[in-house]
Amino acid sequence: MNEAIKVMSERASVRNYEKGRQLPDETLQQILELAGKAPSAWNLQHWRFIVIKTEEQKEKIFPIAYNQQQVLDASAVILVIGDAEADKSAAEVFAGVPAEARDTLLSNIYGAYKRGRDFGEREALKNASLGAMQLMLAAKALGVDSCPMSGFDHERITGVLDIPDRFIPVMMITLGYAAAPIEQHGRFAIETLVMKEKFEEK
Amino acid sequence: MNEAIKVMSERASVRNYEKGRQLPDETLQQILELAGKAPSAWNLQHWRFIVIKTEEQKEKIFPIAYNQQQVLDASAVILVIGDAEADKSAAEVFAGVPAEARDTLLSNIYGAYKRGRDFGEREALKNASLGAMQLMLAAKALGVDSCPMSGFDHERITGVLDIPDRFIPVMMITLGYAAAPIEQHGRFAIETLVMKEKFEEK
């Protein structure tokens, strides 16, 4: 089977890790670089990755993540944060674009973000989640297991990790090596998920 | 190179498609099935996919997507919608789980969704975006190009496609075959994206 299809078919969330097993820095670097190649609206790249590897920080995060053991056992914990004011990156992103096209793009972006904080946060959630998914698949492609976690106190982690108001927590991802065979969970039948031409009640 | 890494490295957004080229039904089916294997909070699978292939529906969507030509030229347009009331799926998802564990899970889920509509919508945006990213990578793995689009009138499309209040538009994705060589866009340097142990100003 095509290796990419295999990765997408076989990735499953792992909560039970080989505690103490190191994730090589080069592997982690490669995972994060691949994650950063995800697409985003206007290429604003709303994702940032806070990599937590020290025992001290993992201990701090453990209660904030409702004492989920995987936080302590994982080789690394990645907090994916999203840029709720990504318009601030626009001038840098389009620096190399010819002036006329750039001015139009910047004007569209600044106009959209004027809709307010809620718009910016929703763009951050969507686009940083694209990066998060690519991160988990990149990990799997490199033999590293993962688990996405929404269950943590978003407000407390913002304080503990000094996250400024511009960014919001999107997802915590544990990375490591499964300590037991991976179990796949069931999914809805494709017929439940897919609708033709317009919404269909299922 | 590992085929999965190649797919993640080489996927790039394509807006210029070979108009009229058919996307085989089996390929589309495989893409959607792989997308549905993405992870989601509590395995609630917040994504649904409205597949638009007829000229009639594409013409209807064209102005709603601000006259972006790719909507007409793509072999298919997928509207990814997100389940803002995914707690309604919980009983079905956990039907096979032993009663005690199931009751705890359901109580956690119902408790979380009692926080209100905004919580449900944000969960829908995040989790359906995980499905959207896996969809685009599955396409690429099968030789199909794509482009994620946020730029469309979310309110109008809801009306035109009869989307009920339970679901919200998350992302439109065009699928097809690039009509010109694919151009990759620049990305922030990895040093800009990655922070160690806590937030670092960059």
Short mmCIF file of C-alpha atoms in Angstrom, two decimals:
data_model
loop_
_atom_site.label_atom_id
_atom_site.label_comp_id
_atom_site.label_asym_id
_atom_site.label_seq_id
_atom_site.Cartn_x
_atom_site.Cartn_y
_atom_site.Cartn_z
CA MET A 1 0.00 0.00 0.00
CA ASN A 2 1.05 3.59 -0.63
CA GLU A 3 2.97 4.56 2.51
CA ALA A 4 1.05 7.84 2.90
CA ILE A 5 -2.29 6.02 2.86
CA LYS A 6 -0.92 3.51 5.36
CA VAL A 7 0.08 6.34 7.72
CA MET A 8 -3.39 7.90 7.54
CA SER A 9 -5.12 4.52 7.94
CA GLU A 10 -3.01 3.28 10.80
CA ARG A 11 -2.49 6.39 12.94
CA ALA A 12 -4.50 6.07 16.13
CA SER A 13 -4.42 8.03 19.36
CA VAL A 14 -2.00 6.58 21.89
CA ARG A 15 -2.32 7.39 25.60
CA ASN A 16 0.00 4.76 26.99
CA TYR A 17 3.64 5.57 26.25
CA GLU A 18 7.02 3.99 26.94
CA LYS A 19 7.99 6.29 29.79
CA GLY A 20 11.50 7.65 29.63
CA ARG A 21 12.12 6.83 25.99
CA GLN A 22 13.77 9.78 24.28
CA LEU A 23 12.46 11.30 21.09
CA PRO A 24 15.57 12.27 19.07
CA ASP A 25 15.86 16.02 18.52
CA GLU A 26 16.29 15.57 14.76
CA THR A 27 13.05 13.57 14.56
CA LEU A 28 11.16 16.18 16.54
CA GLN A 29 12.60 18.92 14.35
CA GLN A 30 11.50 17.08 11.21
CA ILE A 31 7.99 16.58 12.61
CA LEU A 32 7.66 20.28 13.39
CA GLU A 33 9.03 21.35 10.02
CA LEU A 34 6.52 19.14 8.22
CA ALA A 35 3.71 20.47 10.41
CA GLY A 36 4.67 23.98 9.36
CA LYS A 37 4.06 23.08 5.71
CA ALA A 38 0.31 22.77 6.27
CA PRO A 39 -1.88 25.24 4.39
CA SER A 40 -3.49 28.21 6.10
CA ALA A 41 -5.77 31.07 5.13
CA TRP A 42 -3.69 33.69 3.30
CA ASN A 43 -0.64 31.62 4.26
CA LEU A 44 -0.68 33.36 7.65
CA GLN A 45 0.55 30.18 9.38
CA HIS A 46 -1.49 30.60 12.54
CA TRP A 47 0.32 27.78 14.37
CA ARG A 48 3.10 27.99 16.95
CA PHE A 49 4.41 24.98 18.82
CA ILE A 50 5.47 25.07 22.47
CA VAL A 51 7.60 21.97 23.02
CA ILE A 52 7.61 20.68 26.59
CA LYS A 53 10.20 18.05 27.40
CA THR A 54 11.54 18.77 30.87
CA GLU A 55 10.16 16.84 33.83
CA GLU A 56 9.62 20.13 35.62
CA GLN A 57 7.29 21.55 32.97
CA LYS A 58 5.50 18.23 32.49
CA GLU A 59 4.80 18.14 36.24
CA LYS A 60 3.40 21.66 36.02
CA ILE A 61 1.12 20.76 33.15
CA PHE A 62 -0.06 17.44 34.59
CA PRO A 63 -2.75 18.93 36.90
CA ILE A 64 -3.73 21.49 34.24
CA ALA A 65 -4.41 18.53 31.93
CA TYR A 66 -6.63 16.96 34.59
CA ASN A 67 -3.94 14.51 35.75
CA GLN A 68 -3.80 12.57 32.50
CA GLN A 69 -0.87 10.21 32.93
CA GLN A 70 0.08 10.49 29.24
CA VAL A 71 1.42 13.99 29.90
CA LEU A 72 4.05 12.56 32.25
CA ASP A 73 4.82 9.45 30.18
CA ALA A 74 5.07 11.04 26.73
CA SER A 75 8.52 11.83 25.33
CA ALA A 76 7.31 15.35 24.56
CA VAL A 77 4.15 17.39 24.89
CA ILE A 78 3.41 19.94 22.19
CA LEU A 79 1.04 22.75 22.96
CA VAL A 80 -0.28 24.04 19.65
CA ILE A 81 -1.27 27.67 20.01
CA GLY A 82 -3.07 29.70 17.38
CA ASP A 83 -2.48 33.28 16.29
CA ALA A 84 -5.71 35.20 16.89
CA GLU A 85 -4.10 38.34 15.43
CA ALA A 86 -2.53 36.73 12.38
CA ASP A 87 -3.06 39.92 10.39
CA LYS A 88 0.05 41.13 12.23
CA SER A 89 2.06 38.57 10.23
CA ALA A 90 0.64 39.59 6.87
CA ALA A 91 3.21 42.23 5.90
CA GLU A 92 6.03 39.76 6.56
CA VAL A 93 4.31 36.91 4.69
CA PHE A 94 3.75 39.04 1.59
CA ALA A 95 7.00 41.01 1.71
CA GLY A 96 8.24 39.44 -1.54
CA VAL A 97 5.04 40.01 -3.52
CA PRO A 98 4.87 42.85 -6.11
CA ALA A 99 3.48 46.04 -4.57
CA GLU A 100 0.11 46.19 -6.28
CA ALA A 101 -0.85 42.57 -5.53
CA ARG A 102 0.52 42.94 -2.01
CA ASP A 103 -1.54 46.02 -1.28
CA THR A 104 -4.74 44.26 -2.36
CA LEU A 105 -3.96 41.20 -0.24
CA LEU A 106 -3.07 43.24 2.83
CA SER A 107 -6.19 45.33 2.47
CA ASN A 108 -8.34 42.16 2.27
CA ILE A 109 -6.65 40.67 5.32
CA TYR A 110 -6.82 43.80 7.46
CA GLY A 111 -10.46 44.23 6.43
CA ALA A 112 -11.33 40.68 7.47
CA TYR A 113 -9.58 40.92 10.84
CA LYS A 114 -11.46 44.16 11.58
CA ARG A 115 -14.51 41.92 12.11
CA GLY A 116 -13.11 41.47 15.59
CA ARG A 117 -11.52 39.13 18.06
CA ASP A 118 -14.02 36.31 17.57
CA PHE A 119 -13.17 36.11 13.85
CA GLY A 120 -9.45 36.02 14.67
CA GLU A 121 -9.90 33.28 17.25
CA ARG A 122 -11.96 31.12 14.93
CA GLU A 123 -9.41 31.52 12.14
CA ALA A 124 -6.72 30.54 14.66
CA LEU A 125 -8.63 27.44 15.76
CA LYS A 126 -9.24 26.23 12.21
CA ASN A 127 -5.86 26.93 10.73
CA ALA A 128 -3.78 25.82 13.70
CA SER A 129 -5.78 22.58 13.66
CA LEU A 130 -4.65 21.98 10.07
CA GLY A 131 -1.08 22.26 11.38
CA ALA A 132 -1.89 19.96 14.31
CA MET A 133 -3.20 17.22 12.02
CA GLN A 134 -0.16 17.44 9.77
CA LEU A 135 2.02 17.28 12.90
CA MET A 136 0.41 14.01 14.02
CA LEU A 137 0.73 12.46 10.58
CA ALA A 138 4.34 13.59 10.25
CA ALA A 139 5.02 11.94 13.61
CA LYS A 140 3.42 8.69 12.49
CA ALA A 141 5.39 8.76 9.23
CA LEU A 142 8.52 8.91 11.36
CA GLY A 143 7.43 6.12 13.72
CA VAL A 144 6.22 8.36 16.53
CA ASP A 145 2.81 7.97 18.15
CA SER A 146 0.61 10.82 19.30
CA CYS A 147 -2.63 11.83 20.96
CA PRO A 148 -4.52 15.11 20.50
CA MET A 149 -5.95 16.50 23.74
CA SER A 150 -8.59 19.17 24.15
CA GLY A 151 -9.12 18.33 27.80
CA PHE A 152 -6.99 20.81 29.69
CA ASP A 153 -7.62 24.10 31.42
CA HIS A 154 -7.00 26.61 28.65
CA GLU A 155 -6.96 29.58 30.96
CA ARG A 156 -4.49 28.13 33.45
CA ILE A 157 -2.08 26.93 30.79
CA THR A 158 -2.06 30.39 29.26
CA GLY A 159 -0.86 31.75 32.58
CA VAL A 160 1.68 29.04 33.36
CA LEU A 161 3.33 29.18 29.91
CA ASP A 162 3.23 33.00 29.66
CA ILE A 163 1.15 32.95 26.48
CA PRO A 164 0.30 36.52 25.45
CA ASP A 165 -3.20 37.61 24.50
CA ARG A 166 -2.38 37.41 20.77
CA PHE A 167 -2.29 33.60 20.93
CA ILE A 168 -4.84 31.04 22.13
CA PRO A 169 -4.36 27.39 23.15
CA VAL A 170 -5.77 25.13 20.42
CA MET A 171 -4.67 21.59 21.18
CA MET A 172 -2.21 19.68 23.30
CA ILE A 173 -0.48 16.78 21.54
CA THR A 174 1.49 14.11 23.35
CA LEU A 175 4.29 12.44 21.37
CA GLY A 176 6.12 9.23 22.13
CA TYR A 177 6.26 5.51 21.56
CA ALA A 178 3.28 3.27 22.27
CA ALA A 179 3.81 0.97 25.26
CA ALA A 180 1.16 -1.48 24.04
CA PRO A 181 -0.30 -2.50 20.69
CA ILE A 182 -2.30 0.34 19.17
CA GLU A 183 -6.07 0.05 19.22
CA GLN A 184 -8.10 1.68 16.52
CA HIS A 185 -11.45 3.14 17.38
CA GLY A 186 -14.55 2.72 15.24
CA ARG A 187 -15.71 5.40 12.88
CA PHE A 188 -19.06 6.33 11.39
CA ALA A 189 -19.82 4.58 8.12
CA ILE A 190 -18.87 6.66 5.11
CA GLU A 191 -22.56 6.89 4.19
CA THR A 192 -23.17 8.81 7.42
CA LEU A 193 -20.46 11.34 6.62
CA VAL A 194 -20.96 12.07 2.95
CA MET A 195 -23.79 14.05 1.40
CA LYS A 196 -24.40 14.75 -2.27
CA GLU A 197 -24.83 18.30 -3.61
CA LYS A 198 -26.59 19.58 -0.47
CA PHE A 199 -27.23 18.67 3.16
CA GLU A 200 -29.04 15.36 3.56
CA GLU A 201 -30.58 14.18 6.80
CA LYS A 202 -29.00 10.87 7.78
CA MET B 1 12.03 9.51 0.64
CA ASN B 2 9.24 8.05 2.74
CA GLU B 3 6.13 8.51 0.58
CA ALA B 4 4.13 9.98 3.46
CA ILE B 5 6.76 12.64 4.09
CA LYS B 6 6.87 13.39 0.38
CA VAL B 7 3.10 13.92 0.34
CA MET B 8 3.26 16.35 3.27
CA SER B 9 6.27 18.18 1.80
CA GLU B 10 4.91 18.49 -1.71
CA ARG B 11 1.23 19.21 -1.19
CA ALA B 12 0.53 22.82 -2.10
CA SER B 13 -2.71 24.68 -2.69
CA VAL B 14 -3.84 24.55 -6.32
CA ARG B 15 -6.31 27.10 -7.69
CA ASN B 16 -5.87 26.42 -11.41
CA TYR B 17 -7.43 23.08 -12.39
CA GLU B 18 -7.84 21.07 -15.57
CA LYS B 19 -11.45 21.97 -16.21
CA GLY B 20 -13.72 19.09 -17.11
CA ARG B 21 -11.38 16.35 -15.93
CA GLN B 22 -13.33 13.77 -13.95
CA LEU B 23 -12.32 12.63 -10.50
CA PRO B 24 -13.14 8.89 -10.40
CA ASP B 25 -15.83 8.04 -7.85
CA GLU B 26 -13.65 5.33 -6.27
CA THR B 27 -10.83 7.83 -5.73
CA LEU B 28 -13.18 10.35 -4.15
CA GLN B 29 -14.63 7.64 -1.96
CA GLN B 30 -11.16 6.61 -0.79
CA ILE B 31 -10.24 10.24 -0.03
CA LEU B 32 -13.37 10.71 2.08
CA GLU B 33 -12.91 7.42 3.91
CA LEU B 34 -9.35 8.36 4.84
CA ALA B 35 -10.49 11.82 5.95
CA GLY B 36 -12.97 10.15 8.28
CA LYS B 37 -10.13 8.35 10.05
CA ALA B 38 -8.81 11.59 11.53
CA PRO B 39 -8.90 11.87 15.32
CA SER B 40 -11.50 13.98 17.13
CA ALA B 41 -12.32 14.89 20.71
CA TRP B 42 -14.13 11.93 22.29
CA ASN B 43 -14.19 10.37 18.81
CA LEU B 44 -17.28 12.44 18.07
CA GLN B 45 -16.22 12.84 14.41
CA HIS B 46 -17.45 16.39 14.00
CA TRP B 47 -16.95 16.39 10.21
CA ARG B 48 -19.49 15.88 7.43
CA PHE B 49 -18.65 16.31 3.76
CA ILE B 50 -21.03 17.83 1.22
CA VAL B 51 -19.72 16.79 -2.18
CA ILE B 52 -20.63 19.15 -5.00
CA LYS B 53 -20.00 17.88 -8.51
CA THR B 54 -22.89 19.00 -10.71
CA GLU B 55 -22.46 22.11 -12.85
CA GLU B 56 -25.74 23.41 -11.48
CA GLN B 57 -24.56 23.41 -7.84
CA LYS B 58 -21.11 24.72 -8.75
CA GLU B 59 -22.76 27.66 -10.53
CA LYS B 60 -24.85 28.34 -7.43
CA ILE B 61 -21.78 28.31 -5.20
CA PHE B 62 -19.59 30.38 -7.49
CA PRO B 63 -20.94 33.81 -6.41
CA ILE B 64 -21.14 32.66 -2.76
CA ALA B 65 -17.41 31.93 -3.00
CA TYR B 66 -16.79 35.44 -4.32
CA ASN B 67 -16.52 34.31 -7.96
CA GLN B 68 -13.37 32.27 -7.46
CA GLN B 69 -12.86 30.47 -10.77
CA GLN B 70 -11.47 27.37 -9.03
CA VAL B 71 -15.00 26.51 -7.87
CA LEU B 72 -16.11 26.09 -11.49
CA ASP B 73 -12.92 24.42 -12.73
CA ALA B 74 -12.39 21.91 -9.92
CA SER B 75 -13.53 18.31 -10.45
CA ALA B 76 -15.37 18.47 -7.13
CA VAL B 77 -15.96 20.95 -4.35
CA ILE B 78 -16.21 19.60 -0.81
CA LEU B 79 -17.89 21.69 1.81
CA VAL B 80 -16.65 20.50 5.18
CA ILE B 81 -19.25 21.21 7.82
CA GLY B 82 -18.75 20.77 11.55
CA ASP B 83 -21.12 19.35 14.13
CA ALA B 84 -21.74 22.05 16.73
CA GLU B 85 -23.95 19.65 18.71
CA ALA B 86 -21.69 16.62 18.55
CA ASP B 87 -22.89 15.51 21.99
CA LYS B 88 -25.93 14.22 20.09
CA SER B 89 -23.65 11.59 18.51
CA ALA B 90 -22.13 10.46 21.79
CA ALA B 91 -24.59 7.69 22.65
CA GLU B 92 -24.07 6.12 19.21
CA VAL B 93 -20.27 6.46 19.34
CA PHE B 94 -20.06 4.74 22.73
CA ALA B 95 -22.84 2.19 22.22
CA GLY B 96 -20.39 -0.72 22.39
CA VAL B 97 -18.58 0.42 25.55
CA PRO B 98 -19.32 -1.31 28.89
CA ALA B 99 -22.07 0.51 30.79
CA GLU B 100 -20.02 2.00 33.64
CA ALA B 101 -17.31 3.48 31.41
CA ARG B 102 -19.94 4.65 28.95
CA ASP B 103 -21.95 6.45 31.60
CA THR B 104 -18.86 8.34 32.78
CA LEU B 105 -17.92 9.32 29.23
CA LEU B 106 -21.42 10.44 28.34
CA SER B 107 -21.69 12.45 31.53
CA ASN B 108 -18.37 14.21 30.75
CA ILE B 109 -19.46 14.97 27.21
CA TYR B 110 -22.92 16.23 28.11
CA GLY B 111 -21.38 18.34 30.87
CA ALA B 112 -18.88 19.93 28.49
CA TYR B 113 -21.48 20.72 25.83
CA LYS B 114 -23.67 22.39 28.47
CA ARG B 115 -21.14 25.23 28.35
CA GLY B 116 -23.14 26.42 25.38
CA ARG B 117 -23.23 26.96 21.66
CA ASP B 118 -19.89 28.76 21.46
CA PHE B 119 -18.09 25.74 22.97
CA GLY B 120 -19.82 23.44 20.49
CA GLU B 121 -18.93 25.63 17.52
CA ARG B 122 -15.28 25.88 18.53
CA GLU B 123 -15.05 22.12 18.98
CA ALA B 124 -16.63 21.75 15.54
CA LEU B 125 -14.12 24.15 13.95
CA LYS B 126 -11.10 22.43 15.49
CA ASN B 127 -12.11 18.85 14.97
CA ALA B 128 -13.58 19.24 11.49
CA SER B 129 -10.34 21.00 10.51
CA LEU B 130 -8.42 17.88 11.52
CA GLY B 131 -10.62 15.95 9.09
CA ALA B 132 -10.10 18.62 6.42
CA MET B 133 -6.33 18.36 6.63
CA GLN B 134 -6.41 14.59 6.42
CA LEU B 135 -8.75 14.92 3.42
CA MET B 136 -6.25 17.13 1.55
CA LEU B 137 -3.35 14.79 2.32
CA ALA B 138 -5.37 11.74 1.30
CA ALA B 139 -6.12 13.50 -1.99
CA LYS B 140 -2.46 14.25 -2.59
CA ALA B 141 -1.52 10.65 -1.77
CA LEU B 142 -3.91 9.60 -4.53
CA GLY B 143 -2.62 12.14 -7.04
CA VAL B 144 -5.37 14.71 -6.54
CA ASP B 145 -4.68 18.39 -5.88
CA SER B 146 -6.67 20.58 -3.54
CA CYS B 147 -7.13 24.03 -2.11
CA PRO B 148 -8.70 24.95 1.24
CA MET B 149 -10.94 28.03 1.09
CA SER B 150 -12.24 30.11 3.96
CA GLY B 151 -13.34 32.90 1.67
CA PHE B 152 -17.03 32.29 1.08
CA ASP B 153 -20.23 33.64 2.54
CA HIS B 154 -20.91 31.20 5.36
CA GLU B 155 -24.42 32.42 5.97
CA ARG B 156 -25.52 32.23 2.33
CA ILE B 157 -24.09 28.77 1.78
CA THR B 158 -25.95 27.53 4.83
CA GLY B 159 -29.18 28.64 3.21
CA VAL B 160 -28.43 27.38 -0.30
CA LEU B 161 -27.32 23.91 0.84
CA ASP B 162 -30.09 23.53 3.48
CA ILE B 163 -27.60 23.10 6.31
CA PRO B 164 -29.48 22.83 9.61
CA ASP B 165 -28.52 24.81 12.70
CA ARG B 166 -26.71 21.83 14.21
CA PHE B 167 -23.89 22.13 11.64
CA ILE B 168 -21.64 25.06 10.68
CA PRO B 169 -19.56 25.61 7.53
CA VAL B 170 -15.88 25.10 8.35
CA MET B 171 -13.97 25.01 5.09
CA MET B 172 -14.53 24.63 1.37
CA ILE B 173 -12.02 22.40 -0.41
CA THR B 174 -11.65 22.26 -4.18
CA LEU B 175 -10.36 18.97 -5.60
CA GLY B 176 -8.96 18.30 -9.06
CA TYR B 177 -5.87 18.11 -11.19
CA ALA B 178 -3.44 21.02 -11.45
CA ALA B 179 -3.45 22.68 -14.88
CA ALA B 180 0.04 24.12 -14.35
CA PRO B 181 3.13 23.16 -12.36
CA ILE B 182 2.50 23.51 -8.63
CA GLU B 183 4.07 26.46 -6.86
CA GLN B 184 5.00 26.15 -3.23
CA HIS B 185 4.65 29.17 -1.00
CA GLY B 186 7.22 30.19 1.56
CA ARG B 187 6.86 29.35 5.21
CA PHE B 188 8.16 30.90 8.41
CA ALA B 189 11.50 29.53 9.51
CA ILE B 190 11.18 26.72 12.02
CA GLU B 191 12.84 28.95 14.64
CA THR B 192 9.88 31.34 14.38
CA LEU B 193 7.38 28.56 15.00
CA VAL B 194 8.95 26.54 17.77
CA MET B 195 9.29 27.56 21.41
CA LYS B 196 10.90 25.64 24.23
CA GLU B 197 9.07 24.85 27.48
CA LYS B 198 7.07 28.11 27.46
CA PHE B 199 6.09 30.99 25.21
CA GLU B 200 9.05 32.88 23.82
CA GLU B 201 8.81 36.22 22.08
CA LYS B 202 10.21 35.89 18.56
#
